[in-house]
Amino acid sequence: MKQVEQLQEVDLFQKIANHEQVVFCNDRQSGLKAIIAIHNTTLGPALGGTRMYPYSSVQEALEDALLLSEGMTAKCAISDVDFGGGKAVIIGDPNKDKSPAMFRALGQFVDSLNGRFITGTDMGTSMNDFIHAAKETKFINGIPESFGGSGDSSIPTAKGILYALKATNQFLFHNDSLDRVYAIQGLGKVGRKVAVHLLEAGAFVYVTDANESVIKSFLNEVRDKQHCIQVVSAEEIYRVNADIFMPCAIGGIINEETIQLLNVKAVVGSANNQLACDKYAASLTEKEILYAPDYIVNAGGLIQIADELYGVNKERVLKKVASIYDTILQLFKDAQDANITTVEAARRECERMLDEQQHRNNFYSRSRRPKWDIK
């Protein structure tokens, strides 16, 4: 029995070897079962949302937390915010298992990390959930405007995606007009906002969503643009003849099978972890499909969340979100010049920034620097 336990322990530590800290949080009274993963704090305190999902196992929850927190490190680095990467996941059904007590318990666990981790809403959680968590810790952001927060982060996220689309069009067509053809997978908070704006810019959109009522609501909202919209099935969205495919729902959808179906010139979307595996970036390149790394494209929400910690300033946020255009355009050029994938080019830039800041953040100073003078 001891031998089995030792093997399991070694495997667990190997699994989290690239992370600084992983915390398992258990509160029996509220039913909270959560994992907080802190990947890298070279740039500053770890920043990342809390996701709630009915994971089939603790192992699945842990893997999601590890993957998402690592992605946050890269996202913070390339977005030039002075924070590291972290993520929390709660095991449970957000439609049935939530309670104020659960989020107060989460807040206590977050507070026990003494500022190493700052969190807020993500898939399956809402701003209102974190009003309860904020009663137990000050290391919460992304709360409603009525409570002193910056409000809906899907607004800057959508604006950032539009900048990424404009940069992609500039690189491919030497004209950054949004008047193109797009295949949009998912009409959630972000996908819907982007779709509406694209229609207003004169684009034609193919759309799909797993929820039929969402599609009906969208069509009702853009009644006067019906001639510029075609609703297709979940399978057909990969096959349509469009300029850009936009994954705005679940991750892991760019894989060996779907790449063969794509009939587009680029992939630019808001979904996290779109590539089932990094190797598929090369597969897209071989097919001459330009890929904009998702953690740069959808960084608008992160930019708002990070900025909120210094005091709400929407103008400052939107100005920084606009820099996504230049970041994406430069990334495409770097990848082309080095004859590497955009994923590799982005990884190199993140590593460069982490290496540069590692030295700067180790420089002795007796006072807290302005970039971390938060709350």
mmCIF file of C-alpha atoms in Angstrom:
data_model
loop_
_atom_site.group_PDB
_atom_site.id
_atom_site.type_symbol
_atom_site.label_atom_id
_atom_site.label_comp_id
_atom_site.label_asym_id
_atom_site.label_seq_id
_atom_site.Cartn_x
_atom_site.Cartn_y
_atom_site.Cartn_z
ATOM 1 C CA MET A 1 0.000 0.000 0.000
ATOM 2 C CA LYS A 2 2.818 2.414 0.876
ATOM 3 C CA GLN A 3 4.484 1.695 -2.474
ATOM 4 C CA VAL A 4 1.306 2.687 -4.346
ATOM 5 C CA GLU A 5 0.992 5.912 -2.303
ATOM 6 C CA GLN A 6 4.611 6.827 -3.046
ATOM 7 C CA LEU A 7 4.149 6.286 -6.779
ATOM 8 C CA GLN A 8 1.044 8.458 -6.774
ATOM 9 C CA GLU A 9 2.891 11.205 -4.919
ATOM 10 C CA VAL A 10 5.784 11.183 -7.404
ATOM 11 C CA ASP A 11 3.354 11.328 -10.316
ATOM 12 C CA LEU A 12 1.524 14.292 -8.761
ATOM 13 C CA PHE A 13 4.697 16.275 -8.212
ATOM 14 C CA GLN A 14 5.828 15.517 -11.737
ATOM 15 C CA LYS A 15 2.503 16.777 -13.021
ATOM 16 C CA ILE A 16 2.862 20.116 -11.205
ATOM 17 C CA ALA A 17 6.628 20.400 -11.773
ATOM 18 C CA ASN A 18 6.304 23.577 -13.873
ATOM 19 C CA HIS A 19 4.123 25.316 -11.291
ATOM 20 C CA GLU A 20 5.189 27.215 -8.194
ATOM 21 C CA GLN A 21 2.261 26.208 -6.009
ATOM 22 C CA VAL A 22 -0.963 24.202 -6.179
ATOM 23 C CA VAL A 23 -3.494 24.502 -3.357
ATOM 24 C CA PHE A 24 -6.375 22.083 -2.786
ATOM 25 C CA CYS A 25 -9.246 23.821 -0.998
ATOM 26 C CA ASN A 26 -11.895 21.833 0.857
ATOM 27 C CA ASP A 27 -14.756 23.279 2.900
ATOM 28 C CA ARG A 28 -17.210 20.554 3.852
ATOM 29 C CA GLN A 29 -19.852 22.885 5.275
ATOM 30 C CA SER A 30 -20.313 24.898 2.058
ATOM 31 C CA GLY A 31 -19.424 22.022 -0.269
ATOM 32 C CA LEU A 32 -16.454 23.872 -1.762
ATOM 33 C CA LYS A 33 -13.963 21.654 -3.571
ATOM 34 C CA ALA A 34 -11.493 23.853 -5.402
ATOM 35 C CA ILE A 35 -7.953 23.892 -6.756
ATOM 36 C CA ILE A 36 -5.826 27.027 -7.011
ATOM 37 C CA ALA A 37 -2.858 26.735 -9.385
ATOM 38 C CA ILE A 38 -0.120 29.373 -9.324
ATOM 39 C CA HIS A 39 2.103 28.897 -12.342
ATOM 40 C CA ASN A 40 4.634 31.737 -12.304
ATOM 41 C CA THR A 41 4.999 34.955 -10.302
ATOM 42 C CA THR A 42 8.047 36.381 -12.072
ATOM 43 C CA LEU A 43 6.021 39.356 -13.278
ATOM 44 C CA GLY A 44 4.082 39.811 -10.050
ATOM 45 C CA PRO A 45 1.176 38.280 -8.084
ATOM 46 C CA ALA A 46 -0.649 35.541 -9.968
ATOM 47 C CA LEU A 47 -3.814 36.771 -11.668
ATOM 48 C CA GLY A 48 -6.533 34.511 -13.030
ATOM 49 C CA GLY A 49 -10.248 33.823 -12.855
ATOM 50 C CA THR A 50 -12.133 31.088 -11.035
ATOM 51 C CA ARG A 51 -13.937 28.560 -13.212
ATOM 52 C CA MET A 52 -16.779 26.345 -11.961
ATOM 53 C CA TYR A 53 -17.488 23.158 -13.852
ATOM 54 C CA PRO A 54 -18.853 19.658 -13.084
ATOM 55 C CA TYR A 55 -15.517 17.924 -13.673
ATOM 56 C CA SER A 56 -15.739 14.147 -13.876
ATOM 57 C CA SER A 57 -12.735 13.748 -11.564
ATOM 58 C CA VAL A 58 -10.238 15.629 -9.420
ATOM 59 C CA GLN A 59 -7.619 14.684 -12.006
ATOM 60 C CA GLU A 60 -9.578 16.441 -14.769
ATOM 61 C CA ALA A 61 -10.023 19.533 -12.597
ATOM 62 C CA LEU A 62 -6.312 19.628 -11.770
ATOM 63 C CA GLU A 63 -5.284 19.329 -15.412
ATOM 64 C CA ASP A 64 -7.616 22.178 -16.354
ATOM 65 C CA ALA A 65 -6.247 24.388 -13.568
ATOM 66 C CA LEU A 66 -2.645 23.668 -14.579
ATOM 67 C CA LEU A 67 -3.256 24.313 -18.264
ATOM 68 C CA LEU A 68 -5.248 27.497 -17.697
ATOM 69 C CA SER A 69 -2.804 28.962 -15.165
ATOM 70 C CA GLU A 70 0.145 28.374 -17.492
ATOM 71 C CA GLY A 71 -1.790 30.133 -20.228
ATOM 72 C CA MET A 72 -2.342 33.095 -17.904
ATOM 73 C CA THR A 73 1.404 33.526 -17.428
ATOM 74 C CA ALA A 74 1.864 33.865 -21.183
ATOM 75 C CA LYS A 75 -1.203 36.077 -21.476
ATOM 76 C CA CYS A 76 0.008 38.468 -18.774
ATOM 77 C CA ALA A 77 3.507 38.597 -20.233
ATOM 78 C CA ILE A 78 2.543 39.373 -23.803
ATOM 79 C CA SER A 79 -0.198 41.791 -22.693
ATOM 80 C CA ASP A 80 2.405 43.756 -20.714
ATOM 81 C CA VAL A 81 0.602 43.645 -17.375
ATOM 82 C CA ASP A 82 2.688 43.297 -14.228
ATOM 83 C CA PHE A 83 1.152 40.078 -12.975
ATOM 84 C CA GLY A 84 1.914 36.376 -13.132
ATOM 85 C CA GLY A 85 -0.279 33.444 -14.108
ATOM 86 C CA GLY A 86 -2.741 31.605 -11.902
ATOM 87 C CA LYS A 87 -6.180 30.011 -12.061
ATOM 88 C CA ALA A 88 -8.734 28.478 -9.741
ATOM 89 C CA VAL A 89 -11.302 25.811 -10.540
ATOM 90 C CA ILE A 90 -14.311 24.740 -8.469
ATOM 91 C CA ILE A 91 -15.640 21.224 -8.903
ATOM 92 C CA GLY A 92 -19.414 21.437 -9.166
ATOM 93 C CA ASP A 93 -22.395 22.278 -11.316
ATOM 94 C CA PRO A 94 -22.747 26.077 -11.462
ATOM 95 C CA ASN A 95 -26.485 25.702 -12.061
ATOM 96 C CA LYS A 96 -27.101 23.634 -8.927
ATOM 97 C CA ASP A 97 -24.215 23.731 -6.472
ATOM 98 C CA LYS A 98 -23.467 27.438 -5.990
ATOM 99 C CA SER A 99 -24.075 29.279 -2.739
ATOM 100 C CA PRO A 100 -22.890 32.508 -1.083
ATOM 101 C CA ALA A 101 -21.220 30.381 1.597
ATOM 102 C CA MET A 102 -19.184 28.550 -1.043
ATOM 103 C CA PHE A 103 -17.719 31.775 -2.403
ATOM 104 C CA ARG A 104 -17.064 33.147 1.056
ATOM 105 C CA ALA A 105 -15.105 29.964 1.746
ATOM 106 C CA LEU A 106 -13.210 30.435 -1.518
ATOM 107 C CA GLY A 107 -12.445 33.998 -0.460
ATOM 108 C CA GLN A 108 -10.907 32.738 2.785
ATOM 109 C CA PHE A 109 -8.642 30.328 0.913
ATOM 110 C CA VAL A 110 -7.596 33.083 -1.494
ATOM 111 C CA ASP A 111 -6.892 35.376 1.442
ATOM 112 C CA SER A 112 -4.686 32.725 3.055
ATOM 113 C CA LEU A 113 -2.287 33.139 0.119
ATOM 114 C CA ASN A 114 -1.677 36.702 1.290
ATOM 115 C CA GLY A 115 -1.746 38.357 -2.134
ATOM 116 C CA ARG A 116 0.044 35.709 -4.171
ATOM 117 C CA PHE A 117 -3.198 35.059 -6.086
ATOM 118 C CA ILE A 118 -5.880 37.511 -7.237
ATOM 119 C CA THR A 119 -9.052 36.122 -8.784
ATOM 120 C CA GLY A 120 -12.476 36.911 -10.196
ATOM 121 C CA THR A 121 -15.078 35.537 -12.567
ATOM 122 C CA ASP A 122 -14.567 32.938 -15.294
ATOM 123 C CA MET A 123 -16.705 30.300 -17.000
ATOM 124 C CA GLY A 124 -19.471 29.121 -14.674
ATOM 125 C CA THR A 125 -19.080 31.995 -12.208
ATOM 126 C CA SER A 126 -20.442 35.536 -12.192
ATOM 127 C CA MET A 127 -19.501 38.948 -10.842
ATOM 128 C CA ASN A 128 -22.218 38.582 -8.202
ATOM 129 C CA ASP A 129 -20.572 35.400 -6.879
ATOM 130 C CA PHE A 130 -17.456 37.368 -6.069
ATOM 131 C CA ILE A 131 -19.328 39.989 -4.090
ATOM 132 C CA HIS A 132 -19.518 37.236 -1.450
ATOM 133 C CA ALA A 133 -15.854 36.262 -1.856
ATOM 134 C CA ALA A 134 -14.847 39.918 -1.510
ATOM 135 C CA LYS A 135 -16.295 39.927 2.039
ATOM 136 C CA GLU A 136 -13.482 37.576 3.035
ATOM 137 C CA THR A 137 -10.534 38.913 1.028
ATOM 138 C CA LYS A 138 -9.411 42.035 -0.784
ATOM 139 C CA PHE A 139 -7.718 39.940 -3.485
ATOM 140 C CA ILE A 140 -10.786 39.891 -5.739
ATOM 141 C CA ASN A 141 -11.432 41.809 -8.945
ATOM 142 C CA GLY A 142 -13.938 41.891 -11.783
ATOM 143 C CA ILE A 143 -16.840 42.816 -9.507
ATOM 144 C CA PRO A 144 -19.879 44.907 -10.563
ATOM 145 C CA GLU A 145 -19.539 48.651 -11.054
ATOM 146 C CA SER A 146 -22.036 49.238 -8.253
ATOM 147 C CA PHE A 147 -19.511 47.670 -5.856
ATOM 148 C CA GLY A 148 -16.569 49.694 -7.177
ATOM 149 C CA GLY A 149 -15.464 47.269 -9.889
ATOM 150 C CA SER A 150 -14.941 47.796 -13.612
ATOM 151 C CA GLY A 151 -17.986 45.816 -14.717
ATOM 152 C CA ASP A 152 -18.485 43.551 -17.726
ATOM 153 C CA SER A 153 -15.085 42.375 -19.034
ATOM 154 C CA SER A 154 -16.648 40.960 -22.204
ATOM 155 C CA ILE A 155 -16.786 44.515 -23.608
ATOM 156 C CA PRO A 156 -12.987 45.078 -23.788
ATOM 157 C CA THR A 157 -12.536 41.408 -24.752
ATOM 158 C CA ALA A 158 -14.776 41.927 -27.793
ATOM 159 C CA LYS A 159 -13.012 45.181 -28.685
ATOM 160 C CA GLY A 160 -9.651 43.396 -28.505
ATOM 161 C CA ILE A 161 -10.878 40.713 -30.884
ATOM 162 C CA LEU A 162 -11.936 43.364 -33.365
ATOM 163 C CA TYR A 163 -8.445 44.873 -33.214
ATOM 164 C CA ALA A 164 -6.976 41.404 -33.787
ATOM 165 C CA LEU A 165 -9.252 40.903 -36.794
ATOM 166 C CA LYS A 166 -8.238 44.261 -38.228
ATOM 167 C CA ALA A 167 -4.547 43.382 -37.791
ATOM 168 C CA THR A 168 -5.105 40.002 -39.455
ATOM 169 C CA ASN A 169 -6.876 41.615 -42.395
ATOM 170 C CA GLN A 170 -4.065 44.147 -42.698
ATOM 171 C CA PHE A 171 -1.461 41.376 -42.822
ATOM 172 C CA LEU A 172 -3.380 39.174 -45.255
ATOM 173 C CA PHE A 173 -5.116 41.699 -47.480
ATOM 174 C CA HIS A 174 -3.091 44.905 -46.888
ATOM 175 C CA ASN A 175 -6.299 46.573 -45.749
ATOM 176 C CA ASP A 176 -7.622 46.390 -42.193
ATOM 177 C CA SER A 177 -11.283 46.845 -43.117
ATOM 178 C CA LEU A 178 -13.621 44.453 -41.294
ATOM 179 C CA ASP A 179 -15.782 44.102 -44.411
ATOM 180 C CA ARG A 180 -14.970 40.404 -44.921
ATOM 181 C CA VAL A 181 -16.598 36.977 -44.522
ATOM 182 C CA TYR A 182 -16.408 35.326 -41.094
ATOM 183 C CA ALA A 183 -17.409 31.938 -39.650
ATOM 184 C CA ILE A 184 -18.309 32.502 -35.984
ATOM 185 C CA GLN A 185 -18.513 29.479 -33.688
ATOM 186 C CA GLY A 186 -20.373 30.561 -30.566
ATOM 187 C CA LEU A 187 -22.614 33.556 -29.845
ATOM 188 C CA GLY A 188 -21.994 33.973 -26.140
ATOM 189 C CA LYS A 189 -21.204 37.273 -24.419
ATOM 190 C CA VAL A 190 -18.129 37.938 -26.545
ATOM 191 C CA GLY A 191 -18.982 36.205 -29.826
ATOM 192 C CA ARG A 192 -22.317 37.980 -30.030
ATOM 193 C CA LYS A 193 -20.819 41.442 -29.458
ATOM 194 C CA VAL A 194 -18.191 40.805 -32.120
ATOM 195 C CA ALA A 195 -20.762 39.474 -34.591
ATOM 196 C CA VAL A 196 -22.979 42.537 -34.173
ATOM 197 C CA HIS A 197 -20.055 44.892 -34.729
ATOM 198 C CA LEU A 198 -18.880 42.971 -37.797
ATOM 199 C CA LEU A 199 -22.351 43.207 -39.322
ATOM 200 C CA GLU A 200 -22.378 46.937 -38.671
ATOM 201 C CA ALA A 201 -19.020 47.138 -40.492
ATOM 202 C CA GLY A 202 -20.516 45.496 -43.584
ATOM 203 C CA ALA A 203 -19.314 41.923 -43.049
ATOM 204 C CA PHE A 204 -21.081 38.680 -43.932
ATOM 205 C CA VAL A 205 -21.179 36.127 -41.118
ATOM 206 C CA TYR A 206 -21.845 32.418 -40.861
ATOM 207 C CA VAL A 207 -22.898 31.642 -37.288
ATOM 208 C CA THR A 208 -23.556 28.626 -35.111
ATOM 209 C CA ASP A 209 -24.259 28.032 -31.436
ATOM 210 C CA ALA A 210 -25.133 24.961 -29.395
ATOM 211 C CA ASN A 211 -28.082 26.836 -27.877
ATOM 212 C CA GLU A 212 -30.896 27.420 -30.367
ATOM 213 C CA SER A 213 -32.488 30.139 -28.233
ATOM 214 C CA VAL A 214 -29.229 32.111 -28.375
ATOM 215 C CA ILE A 215 -29.333 32.065 -32.172
ATOM 216 C CA LYS A 216 -32.982 33.196 -32.185
ATOM 217 C CA SER A 217 -32.180 36.047 -29.809
ATOM 218 C CA PHE A 218 -29.204 37.113 -31.947
ATOM 219 C CA LEU A 219 -31.255 37.086 -35.157
ATOM 220 C CA ASN A 220 -33.917 39.162 -33.453
ATOM 221 C CA GLU A 221 -31.310 41.715 -32.374
ATOM 222 C CA VAL A 222 -29.903 42.138 -35.901
ATOM 223 C CA ARG A 223 -33.178 41.885 -37.803
ATOM 224 C CA ASP A 224 -32.145 44.500 -40.357
ATOM 225 C CA LYS A 225 -28.978 42.524 -41.241
ATOM 226 C CA GLN A 226 -30.606 39.161 -41.994
ATOM 227 C CA HIS A 227 -29.296 39.212 -45.590
ATOM 228 C CA CYS A 228 -25.725 39.247 -44.214
ATOM 229 C CA ILE A 229 -26.181 36.209 -41.941
ATOM 230 C CA GLN A 230 -26.361 32.496 -42.546
ATOM 231 C CA VAL A 231 -26.993 30.102 -39.668
ATOM 232 C CA VAL A 232 -25.238 26.750 -40.092
ATOM 233 C CA SER A 233 -24.886 23.560 -38.048
ATOM 234 C CA ALA A 234 -22.106 22.864 -35.565
ATOM 235 C CA GLU A 235 -20.426 20.583 -38.124
ATOM 236 C CA GLU A 236 -20.919 22.856 -41.137
ATOM 237 C CA ILE A 237 -19.212 25.872 -39.529
ATOM 238 C CA TYR A 238 -15.827 24.244 -40.230
ATOM 239 C CA ARG A 239 -16.580 23.788 -43.930
ATOM 240 C CA VAL A 240 -17.946 27.174 -44.985
ATOM 241 C CA ASN A 241 -15.995 29.302 -47.428
ATOM 242 C CA ALA A 242 -14.939 32.305 -45.348
ATOM 243 C CA ASP A 243 -11.958 34.582 -44.868
ATOM 244 C CA ILE A 244 -11.597 33.976 -41.127
ATOM 245 C CA PHE A 245 -12.776 31.192 -38.808
ATOM 246 C CA MET A 246 -13.602 32.502 -35.315
ATOM 247 C CA PRO A 247 -13.750 29.994 -32.425
ATOM 248 C CA CYS A 248 -15.694 31.822 -29.703
ATOM 249 C CA ALA A 249 -16.968 28.900 -27.638
ATOM 250 C CA ILE A 250 -15.078 25.866 -26.306
ATOM 251 C CA GLY A 251 -11.364 25.135 -26.597
ATOM 252 C CA GLY A 252 -9.515 22.255 -28.217
ATOM 253 C CA ILE A 253 -11.462 22.492 -31.474
ATOM 254 C CA ILE A 254 -8.490 22.946 -33.807
ATOM 255 C CA ASN A 255 -7.333 19.386 -34.331
ATOM 256 C CA GLU A 256 -6.265 16.979 -37.052
ATOM 257 C CA GLU A 257 -9.845 16.424 -38.200
ATOM 258 C CA THR A 258 -11.117 20.005 -38.204
ATOM 259 C CA ILE A 259 -8.012 21.446 -39.861
ATOM 260 C CA GLN A 260 -8.727 19.301 -42.901
ATOM 261 C CA LEU A 261 -12.231 20.795 -43.097
ATOM 262 C CA LEU A 262 -11.283 24.461 -42.774
ATOM 263 C CA ASN A 263 -11.655 26.582 -45.889
ATOM 264 C CA VAL A 264 -10.371 29.902 -44.543
ATOM 265 C CA LYS A 265 -7.265 32.091 -44.612
ATOM 266 C CA ALA A 266 -6.979 32.631 -40.851
ATOM 267 C CA VAL A 267 -8.177 31.526 -37.409
ATOM 268 C CA VAL A 268 -8.861 34.383 -34.974
ATOM 269 C CA GLY A 269 -11.213 33.880 -32.029
ATOM 270 C CA SER A 270 -11.950 34.422 -28.354
ATOM 271 C CA ALA A 271 -12.058 30.815 -27.087
ATOM 272 C CA ASN A 272 -9.260 29.735 -24.749
ATOM 273 C CA ASN A 273 -6.860 26.940 -25.740
ATOM 274 C CA GLN A 274 -8.219 26.598 -29.284
ATOM 275 C CA LEU A 275 -5.462 24.242 -30.404
ATOM 276 C CA ALA A 276 -5.982 20.683 -29.163
ATOM 277 C CA CYS A 277 -2.173 20.527 -29.155
ATOM 278 C CA ASP A 278 0.528 23.064 -30.065
ATOM 279 C CA LYS A 279 1.656 20.872 -32.956
ATOM 280 C CA TYR A 280 -1.502 21.854 -34.835
ATOM 281 C CA ALA A 281 -0.091 25.351 -35.272
ATOM 282 C CA ALA A 282 2.328 23.798 -37.767
ATOM 283 C CA SER A 283 -0.548 21.946 -39.442
ATOM 284 C CA LEU A 284 -2.367 25.238 -39.939
ATOM 285 C CA THR A 285 0.789 26.793 -41.380
ATOM 286 C CA GLU A 286 1.187 23.907 -43.806
ATOM 287 C CA LYS A 287 -2.335 24.574 -45.009
ATOM 288 C CA GLU A 288 -1.489 28.296 -45.316
ATOM 289 C CA ILE A 289 -3.944 29.259 -42.583
ATOM 290 C CA LEU A 290 -2.726 32.104 -40.392
ATOM 291 C CA TYR A 291 -3.287 31.535 -36.659
ATOM 292 C CA ALA A 292 -3.592 34.355 -34.118
ATOM 293 C CA PRO A 293 -2.765 32.896 -30.664
ATOM 294 C CA ASP A 294 -5.925 33.029 -28.571
ATOM 295 C CA TYR A 295 -4.337 34.401 -25.405
ATOM 296 C CA ILE A 296 -3.314 37.553 -27.274
ATOM 297 C CA VAL A 297 -6.582 37.908 -29.185
ATOM 298 C CA ASN A 298 -8.793 37.629 -26.088
ATOM 299 C CA ALA A 299 -6.567 39.655 -23.742
ATOM 300 C CA GLY A 300 -8.958 42.615 -23.519
ATOM 301 C CA GLY A 301 -10.747 41.180 -20.505
ATOM 302 C CA LEU A 302 -7.472 40.493 -18.711
ATOM 303 C CA ILE A 303 -6.307 44.045 -19.418
ATOM 304 C CA GLN A 304 -9.456 45.447 -17.776
ATOM 305 C CA ILE A 305 -9.222 43.080 -14.804
ATOM 306 C CA ALA A 306 -5.545 43.892 -14.209
ATOM 307 C CA ASP A 307 -6.143 47.625 -14.586
ATOM 308 C CA GLU A 308 -9.065 47.559 -12.135
ATOM 309 C CA LEU A 309 -6.615 46.787 -9.333
ATOM 310 C CA TYR A 310 -5.226 50.310 -9.677
ATOM 311 C CA GLY A 311 -8.625 52.016 -9.793
ATOM 312 C CA VAL A 312 -11.319 51.897 -12.474
ATOM 313 C CA ASN A 313 -10.370 53.870 -15.596
ATOM 314 C CA LYS A 314 -12.186 52.749 -18.748
ATOM 315 C CA GLU A 315 -10.348 55.157 -21.027
ATOM 316 C CA ARG A 316 -6.991 53.782 -19.903
ATOM 317 C CA VAL A 317 -8.215 50.218 -20.470
ATOM 318 C CA LEU A 318 -9.461 50.856 -24.011
ATOM 319 C CA LYS A 319 -6.196 52.573 -24.931
ATOM 320 C CA LYS A 320 -4.232 49.518 -23.835
ATOM 321 C CA VAL A 321 -6.680 47.148 -25.555
ATOM 322 C CA ALA A 322 -5.977 48.993 -28.821
ATOM 323 C CA SER A 323 -2.344 47.815 -28.585
ATOM 324 C CA ILE A 324 -3.547 44.284 -29.437
ATOM 325 C CA TYR A 325 -3.581 45.450 -33.064
ATOM 326 C CA ASP A 326 0.168 46.195 -33.057
ATOM 327 C CA THR A 327 1.012 43.105 -30.983
ATOM 328 C CA ILE A 328 -0.753 40.752 -33.412
ATOM 329 C CA LEU A 329 0.654 42.460 -36.494
ATOM 330 C CA GLN A 330 4.210 42.342 -35.140
ATOM 331 C CA LEU A 331 3.778 38.699 -34.151
ATOM 332 C CA PHE A 332 2.737 37.762 -37.698
ATOM 333 C CA LYS A 333 5.778 39.574 -39.089
ATOM 334 C CA ASP A 334 8.158 37.952 -36.571
ATOM 335 C CA ALA A 335 6.829 34.472 -37.391
ATOM 336 C CA GLN A 336 7.137 35.133 -41.123
ATOM 337 C CA ASP A 337 10.692 36.508 -40.837
ATOM 338 C CA ALA A 338 11.884 33.618 -38.652
ATOM 339 C CA ASN A 339 9.947 31.005 -40.662
ATOM 340 C CA ILE A 340 8.271 29.678 -37.505
ATOM 341 C CA THR A 341 4.664 29.310 -36.383
ATOM 342 C CA THR A 342 2.890 32.181 -34.668
ATOM 343 C CA VAL A 343 2.634 29.998 -31.551
ATOM 344 C CA GLU A 344 6.410 29.633 -31.438
ATOM 345 C CA ALA A 345 6.910 33.348 -32.109
ATOM 346 C CA ALA A 346 4.553 34.201 -29.241
ATOM 347 C CA ARG A 347 6.306 31.727 -26.928
ATOM 348 C CA ARG A 348 9.696 33.292 -27.689
ATOM 349 C CA GLU A 349 8.365 36.768 -26.949
ATOM 350 C CA CYS A 350 6.848 35.618 -23.643
ATOM 351 C CA GLU A 351 10.108 33.959 -22.601
ATOM 352 C CA ARG A 352 12.053 37.097 -23.534
ATOM 353 C CA MET A 353 9.789 39.254 -21.384
ATOM 354 C CA LEU A 354 9.925 36.832 -18.452
ATOM 355 C CA ASP A 355 13.725 36.674 -18.625
ATOM 356 C CA GLU A 356 13.957 40.455 -18.799
ATOM 357 C CA GLN A 357 11.608 41.017 -15.858
ATOM 358 C CA GLN A 358 13.174 38.244 -13.772
ATOM 359 C CA HIS A 359 16.243 40.411 -13.336
ATOM 360 C CA ARG A 360 14.323 43.650 -12.880
ATOM 361 C CA ASN A 361 11.978 42.227 -10.237
ATOM 362 C CA ASN A 362 14.883 40.772 -8.254
ATOM 363 C CA PHE A 363 16.488 44.214 -7.949
ATOM 364 C CA TYR A 364 16.402 45.202 -4.267
ATOM 365 C CA SER A 365 14.019 47.970 -3.290
ATOM 366 C CA ARG A 366 12.831 48.691 0.242
ATOM 367 C CA SER A 367 9.475 50.020 -0.941
ATOM 368 C CA ARG A 368 6.688 48.524 -3.006
ATOM 369 C CA ARG A 369 6.993 49.628 -6.618
ATOM 370 C CA PRO A 370 4.092 51.522 -8.237
ATOM 371 C CA LYS A 371 3.226 48.621 -10.529
ATOM 372 C CA TRP A 372 2.172 46.546 -7.502
ATOM 373 C CA ASP A 373 0.766 49.332 -5.328
ATOM 374 C CA ILE A 374 -2.712 47.854 -5.552
ATOM 375 C CA LYS A 375 -5.657 48.086 -3.186
#
